[in-house]
Structure formats: C-alpha cells, structure tokens
Amino acid sequence: MDESTPSGVTEQLLQRFQDSYTANELSPAQGITPLLSIVDLVGCDKNLAAVVAADNHVVIVDGRKLPMADLAEWKVFLHRFSLARAPLEGGLAVLFLAPKGFSVEGQTRVEWAGRLKRIDAIIWAEFHVPSGRSTLFQDLAVNLATELCGWRLDLIADLVTQREEDIVHPYGWMSRNLDRASSFEGSFGTRTFSCPLHLSSSLQGKECDQRIWKAQLASIFPWIEEHRIRIVERYKKFLRIDDRLRQLKVFEVENIELGALTYQLRQHVPRNEFEHMEALASMRNDLAHRKPIDAQKFKRALEISDTLR
C-alpha cells in the first residue's frame, strides 16, 4: 500500500482483523531491524522461521516515514519473509504501508490512487451518519461529506457525526481541523481531488464553496421544491399568470417560482409563512447562482416549517 491510501483505512482494517486475528499496528523505530521490531510485537523467538510461523497474527507496518536506509532493510526482510512464508498454509500476515516507489519482489503492491470511487465514499458516509437525525439532515450530511471530503475517509466519518450547524455551514468544522490537512492530491472519480482542509488552509475557499453548493443542491433543492409545491396547492386561488410570467414562459400557476409566489401572496399569507417563503426564495436564488445557502435563513426556514405542519 502507498501514500495514496485513504486516511483511516489502517484503523478500520485493524478493527476488522481483530475479530478473527491478533492484529497490531507497528510504527518502526529508526535503526531497529525489521526482525527485532516484529519479534517484540508478536512475542516469538528471534529468528525468521518463528516470525513466519506466527499463525493468526496480522501486523500492519507503517513505513511511510522511514529513512531510505531503513526502507532498504525492510525491502530485504520482506523479500526473505515472502519466500519463507510461500510454502506455508498459514502464518504471519504483514501489510506494509510504503512511500511512493517502494516495492518488494514477490509481494503484491496495492495502489489506491484512482481506486476509491464516489459510491465508496457514499457508503462510508452512510455507515457513519447518526440514525436519529431527520431524513433531510441524513441526506445532507452524506452528500456534504462525499462532495467535500472525497477520498479522505477519516474526514467523512467525522463530518457526518457533527452537529447540524456544522452540516449546514461546515466552515467552522474545517477551521477546527486544519491540523489534519493533507497536501496529497488523490484521485477521486475522474479527477484529481485535493483535501478540503488543505484548500481551506491555503486560502482556496472557492473550491470548497463549490463542493458545498453541489451537496446542498442535491439535498436542499428538492426540499425547497416540495415547499413550493405545497404553497401553490394551498394558495392556488390567489395566484395569477401575469404578463411578466408569460414573458418568462410560465403559463401555469403550478410552475410559478418562489420569488413570484412571494410577491403575489404577500397580502394573503400570515407573517410567519411570508417569512418562510422569503427564506425559501433566497435559498433557491443562492443555489441557482452556484452559491452555498445562507445558514441562518435555512435555520429559520426549518423552524417555521415545523409550525406549518
């Protein structure tokens, strides 16, 4: 495995392996031979045969920050290890996290770059999102984490569990986690994808804005449209197709947009419902212009929505 391995995979692998094996993570100390490093962890005799025969053990070795001299020793050791283990049915399993360009003859190398797809990130987000939330916020959390975080599985798992304020307006969450930024550019879907925390710390906020907008467009726009349809159905008798709407190619009241609805119904609806319509119209306008919505207007629209049920 190489540096393009999504953050959080090691921890999850350990959790999965621990159900059936004795699983450990090893961060080798500089200058300590590979054999001694594993012997101390597994607890066996200090020879290669004993290490290879350590059945039901899995060791995940993080060698991505080792100096070249130590990596050269690990390369020799892993080659000898693979030759000694090949004829056995069981024995120790070693997963070595390596820097770019590191490979060992006789061992399989997994390149993560380009392998993680959007559907993988969606499944990961859905697995971690709290079940007690409304359908709207579950959907928004999953879409936001997927679009904003991409291949950063650790950030996806963290973001979907945050308070609703951070799901609607994730900038605070990003600012609190800048120390977790990664400058690595991994492939996600069909394009190169930068870590959102790195973008934020590098003052490249426009890219984050577009990712947030895309998530909100997928989750919040349908919610806004549901309310628009409800408003038309409730106040249909007050609605008219005027010349301006005809110029906009609107010929049926069912197709009147929120801005025009707000204008036509300003004298016919209660104040709180009028405020609700204004907030919905403003949010829809933001989304139509490829901008994230105003978090306070969304919060207010939600509050009023609860009273209109």
Coordinates of C-alpha atoms in Angstrom, one line a residue:
M1 CA 0.0 0.0 0.0
D2 CA 1.3 3.5 -0.7
E3 CA 0.8 7.1 0.3
S4 CA -2.5 7.4 -1.7
T5 CA -4.1 5.1 0.8
P6 CA -7.1 7.0 2.3
S7 CA -6.6 8.1 5.8
G8 CA -8.5 5.9 8.3
V9 CA -8.1 2.7 6.3
T10 CA -5.4 1.4 8.7
E11 CA -7.6 1.8 11.8
Q12 CA -10.6 0.2 10.1
L13 CA -8.5 -2.7 8.9
L14 CA -7.3 -3.3 12.4
Q15 CA -10.9 -3.3 13.7
R16 CA -11.9 -5.8 11.1
F17 CA -8.9 -8.1 11.6
Q18 CA -9.3 -8.1 15.4
D19 CA -12.5 -10.1 15.1
S20 CA -10.5 -13.1 13.9
Y21 CA -6.8 -12.4 14.4
T22 CA -4.4 -10.8 16.8
A23 CA -3.9 -7.6 14.9
N24 CA -1.3 -4.9 15.7
E25 CA 0.0 -1.7 14.1
L26 CA 3.7 -1.2 14.0
S27 CA 5.4 2.2 13.5
P28 CA 9.1 1.1 13.3
A29 CA 11.7 3.0 15.2
Q30 CA 14.6 4.2 13.1
G31 CA 17.7 1.9 13.3
I32 CA 15.8 -1.1 14.7
T33 CA 16.0 -4.1 12.4
P34 CA 12.7 -5.3 10.9
L35 CA 13.1 -8.8 12.5
L36 CA 13.5 -7.3 16.0
S37 CA 10.6 -4.9 15.5
I38 CA 8.2 -7.7 14.7
V39 CA 9.6 -10.1 17.2
D40 CA 9.0 -7.6 20.0
L41 CA 5.4 -7.0 18.8
V42 CA 4.4 -10.7 18.2
G43 CA 6.4 -12.2 21.0
C44 CA 8.2 -15.1 19.4
D45 CA 11.7 -16.4 19.1
K46 CA 14.3 -14.0 17.4
N47 CA 14.5 -15.8 14.1
L48 CA 12.8 -15.6 10.7
A49 CA 11.2 -19.0 10.9
A50 CA 9.5 -18.2 14.2
V51 CA 8.2 -14.9 12.9
V52 CA 6.8 -16.5 9.7
A53 CA 5.1 -19.2 11.7
A54 CA 3.3 -16.7 14.0
D55 CA -0.2 -18.0 13.0
N56 CA -3.3 -15.9 13.5
H57 CA -1.3 -12.7 13.7
V58 CA -1.6 -9.7 11.4
V59 CA 0.9 -6.8 11.6
I60 CA 0.3 -3.5 9.8
V61 CA 3.6 -1.8 9.4
D62 CA 3.6 2.0 8.7
G63 CA 6.9 2.6 6.9
R64 CA 5.9 5.7 5.0
K65 CA 8.1 8.0 7.1
L66 CA 11.2 5.7 7.4
P67 CA 14.5 7.0 6.0
M68 CA 15.9 5.3 2.9
A69 CA 18.4 3.2 4.9
D70 CA 15.7 1.6 7.0
L71 CA 13.4 1.1 3.9
A72 CA 16.3 -0.8 2.2
E73 CA 16.4 -3.1 5.2
W74 CA 12.7 -3.6 5.2
K75 CA 12.8 -4.4 1.5
V76 CA 15.3 -7.2 2.0
F77 CA 13.4 -8.5 5.0
L78 CA 10.0 -8.6 3.3
H79 CA 11.5 -10.4 0.3
R80 CA 13.0 -13.1 2.6
F81 CA 9.8 -13.2 4.6
S82 CA 7.7 -13.8 1.4
L83 CA 10.0 -16.6 0.3
A84 CA 9.8 -18.3 3.7
R85 CA 6.1 -18.0 4.0
A86 CA 5.1 -19.1 0.5
P87 CA 5.1 -22.8 1.2
L88 CA 3.0 -22.4 4.4
E89 CA -0.8 -22.5 4.5
G90 CA -0.9 -20.1 7.5
G91 CA 1.5 -17.9 9.4
L92 CA 2.0 -14.2 10.0
A93 CA 0.4 -11.7 7.6
V94 CA 2.2 -8.4 7.0
L95 CA 0.7 -5.4 5.5
F96 CA 3.4 -2.8 4.8
L97 CA 2.4 0.9 4.2
A98 CA 5.1 2.2 1.9
P99 CA 6.1 5.5 0.4
K100 CA 5.8 6.1 -3.4
G101 CA 8.0 3.9 -5.5
F102 CA 8.6 1.2 -2.8
S103 CA 8.1 -2.3 -4.0
V104 CA 9.2 -5.8 -3.0
E105 CA 9.8 -8.7 -5.3
G106 CA 7.3 -11.5 -4.6
Q107 CA 4.8 -9.3 -2.7
T108 CA 1.6 -7.7 -4.1
R109 CA 1.6 -3.9 -4.2
V110 CA -1.8 -2.1 -4.0
E111 CA -2.0 1.4 -5.4
W112 CA -5.0 3.2 -4.0
A113 CA -4.8 6.1 -6.4
G114 CA -7.9 6.0 -8.7
R115 CA -9.5 3.0 -6.9
L116 CA -11.7 4.9 -4.5
K117 CA -15.0 5.8 -6.2
R118 CA -17.7 8.2 -5.3
I119 CA -20.0 5.3 -4.4
D120 CA -17.4 4.0 -1.9
A121 CA -17.4 7.4 -0.2
I122 CA -21.2 7.5 -0.1
I123 CA -21.4 4.0 1.5
W124 CA -18.7 5.1 4.1
A125 CA -20.7 8.2 4.9
E126 CA -24.0 6.3 5.2
F127 CA -22.3 3.8 7.5
H128 CA -21.3 6.5 10.0
V129 CA -24.1 9.0 9.8
P130 CA -26.2 9.0 13.0
S131 CA -29.6 7.3 12.5
G132 CA -31.5 9.6 14.9
R133 CA -31.5 12.6 12.5
S134 CA -34.2 13.6 10.1
T135 CA -34.1 12.3 6.6
L136 CA -33.2 15.7 5.3
F137 CA -30.1 16.0 7.6
Q138 CA -29.0 12.5 7.0
D139 CA -29.2 13.0 3.3
L140 CA -27.4 16.4 3.5
A141 CA -24.7 15.0 5.8
V142 CA -23.9 12.2 3.4
N143 CA -23.9 14.4 0.3
L144 CA -21.8 17.1 2.0
A145 CA -19.2 14.6 3.4
T146 CA -18.9 12.9 0.0
E147 CA -18.6 16.1 -2.1
L148 CA -16.4 18.0 0.3
C149 CA -14.1 15.3 1.6
G150 CA -13.7 12.9 -1.3
W151 CA -11.0 10.3 -0.6
R152 CA -10.5 11.5 3.0
L153 CA -12.5 8.7 4.6
D154 CA -11.4 9.8 8.1
L155 CA -12.9 13.3 7.5
I156 CA -16.1 11.8 6.0
A157 CA -16.6 9.6 9.1
D158 CA -16.0 12.7 11.4
L159 CA -18.1 15.2 9.4
V160 CA -21.3 13.2 9.2
T161 CA -21.4 13.0 13.1
Q162 CA -21.1 16.7 13.7
R163 CA -23.9 18.9 14.9
E164 CA -26.5 20.1 12.5
E165 CA -25.0 23.6 12.4
D166 CA -21.8 22.2 11.0
I167 CA -23.6 20.1 8.4
V168 CA -25.3 23.3 7.1
H169 CA -22.3 25.5 7.5
P170 CA -19.1 23.3 7.6
Y171 CA -16.6 26.2 7.6
G172 CA -16.3 26.1 11.4
W173 CA -15.7 22.4 11.3
M174 CA -13.0 22.9 8.7
S175 CA -11.3 25.7 10.7
R176 CA -11.2 23.5 13.8
N177 CA -9.5 20.6 11.9
L178 CA -6.8 22.4 9.9
D179 CA -4.1 20.5 11.7
R180 CA -5.4 17.4 9.9
A181 CA -4.9 18.8 6.4
S182 CA -3.0 16.7 3.8
S183 CA -1.2 18.2 0.8
F184 CA -1.5 14.9 -1.1
E185 CA -3.7 15.1 -4.2
G186 CA -5.5 11.8 -4.7
S187 CA -7.7 10.7 -7.5
F188 CA -11.5 10.7 -6.8
G189 CA -13.8 9.6 -9.5
T190 CA -12.5 11.0 -12.8
R191 CA -10.5 14.0 -11.4
T192 CA -7.6 14.9 -9.1
F193 CA -9.1 15.8 -5.7
S194 CA -7.4 18.0 -3.0
C195 CA -8.1 17.6 0.7
P196 CA -10.6 20.3 1.7
L197 CA -8.7 21.2 4.8
H198 CA -5.6 21.8 2.7
L199 CA -7.6 24.0 0.4
S200 CA -9.0 25.9 3.3
S201 CA -5.6 26.4 4.9
S202 CA -4.2 27.5 1.5
L203 CA -7.0 30.1 1.1
Q204 CA -8.5 28.3 -1.8
G205 CA -12.0 28.6 -0.4
K206 CA -13.8 28.9 -3.7
E207 CA -13.3 25.2 -4.5
C208 CA -14.8 24.3 -1.1
D209 CA -17.7 26.6 -1.7
Q210 CA -18.5 24.7 -5.0
R211 CA -18.3 21.4 -3.3
I212 CA -20.7 22.5 -0.5
W213 CA -23.0 24.1 -3.1
K214 CA -23.1 20.8 -5.0
A215 CA -24.1 18.9 -1.9
Q216 CA -26.8 21.4 -1.0
L217 CA -28.1 21.4 -4.5
A218 CA -28.6 17.7 -4.3
S219 CA -30.3 17.7 -0.8
I220 CA -31.8 21.0 -0.1
F221 CA -33.2 22.0 -3.5
P222 CA -35.7 19.1 -3.6
W223 CA -36.8 20.1 0.0
I224 CA -37.3 23.7 -1.2
E225 CA -39.3 22.5 -4.2
E226 CA -41.5 20.4 -2.0
H227 CA -42.4 23.5 -0.1
R228 CA -43.0 25.5 -3.3
I229 CA -45.5 22.9 -4.5
R230 CA -47.3 22.9 -1.1
I231 CA -47.6 26.7 -1.2
V232 CA -49.0 26.6 -4.7
E233 CA -51.6 24.0 -3.7
R234 CA -52.6 25.9 -0.6
Y235 CA -53.0 29.3 -2.1
K236 CA -53.8 28.5 -5.7
K237 CA -56.9 30.6 -5.8
F238 CA -54.8 33.8 -5.2
L239 CA -52.3 33.1 -8.0
R240 CA -52.4 34.6 -11.5
I241 CA -50.3 34.3 -14.7
D242 CA -49.5 37.9 -15.5
D243 CA -47.6 39.4 -18.5
R244 CA -44.2 39.2 -16.8
L245 CA -44.7 35.5 -16.1
R246 CA -45.8 34.9 -19.7
Q247 CA -42.6 36.6 -20.9
L248 CA -40.7 34.1 -18.7
K249 CA -42.6 31.2 -20.5
V250 CA -44.7 30.4 -17.4
F251 CA -48.2 29.6 -18.4
E252 CA -49.5 27.5 -15.5
V253 CA -49.6 28.6 -11.8
E254 CA -48.0 25.2 -10.8
N255 CA -44.8 26.5 -12.4
I256 CA -44.6 29.8 -10.6
E257 CA -41.3 30.2 -8.9
L258 CA -40.8 31.3 -5.2
G259 CA -39.9 34.9 -6.0
A260 CA -43.1 35.4 -7.9
L261 CA -45.1 33.5 -5.3
T262 CA -43.8 35.7 -2.5
Y263 CA -44.8 38.8 -4.4
Q264 CA -48.3 37.6 -5.3
L265 CA -49.1 36.2 -1.9
R266 CA -47.6 39.0 0.3
Q267 CA -51.1 40.2 1.2
H268 CA -52.7 36.7 1.6
V269 CA -50.5 34.7 4.0
P270 CA -49.7 35.0 7.7
R271 CA -46.4 36.9 8.5
N272 CA -44.5 33.8 9.6
E273 CA -45.4 32.0 6.4
F274 CA -44.4 35.0 4.3
E275 CA -41.1 35.0 6.1
H276 CA -40.8 31.3 5.3
M277 CA -41.4 32.0 1.6
E278 CA -38.8 34.7 1.6
A279 CA -36.2 32.4 3.1
L280 CA -37.0 29.7 0.7
A281 CA -36.8 32.1 -2.3
S282 CA -33.5 33.4 -1.1
M283 CA -32.0 29.9 -0.7
R284 CA -33.3 28.9 -4.1
N285 CA -31.7 32.0 -5.6
D286 CA -28.4 31.2 -4.0
L287 CA -28.4 27.6 -5.3
A288 CA -29.4 28.8 -8.8
H289 CA -26.3 31.1 -8.7
R290 CA -24.0 28.3 -7.6
K291 CA -23.6 29.6 -4.1
P292 CA -24.0 27.8 -0.7
I293 CA -27.1 28.9 1.1
D294 CA -27.3 31.3 4.0
A295 CA -27.2 29.1 7.1
Q296 CA -29.3 31.4 9.2
K297 CA -32.1 31.5 6.6
F298 CA -32.1 27.7 6.4
K299 CA -32.3 27.5 10.1
R300 CA -35.2 30.0 10.2
A301 CA -37.0 28.1 7.3
L302 CA -36.7 24.9 9.3
E303 CA -38.1 26.5 12.4
I304 CA -41.1 27.8 10.6
S305 CA -41.6 24.6 8.6
D306 CA -42.2 22.8 11.9
T307 CA -45.0 25.2 12.8
L308 CA -46.7 24.8 9.4
R309 CA -47.1 21.0 9.5

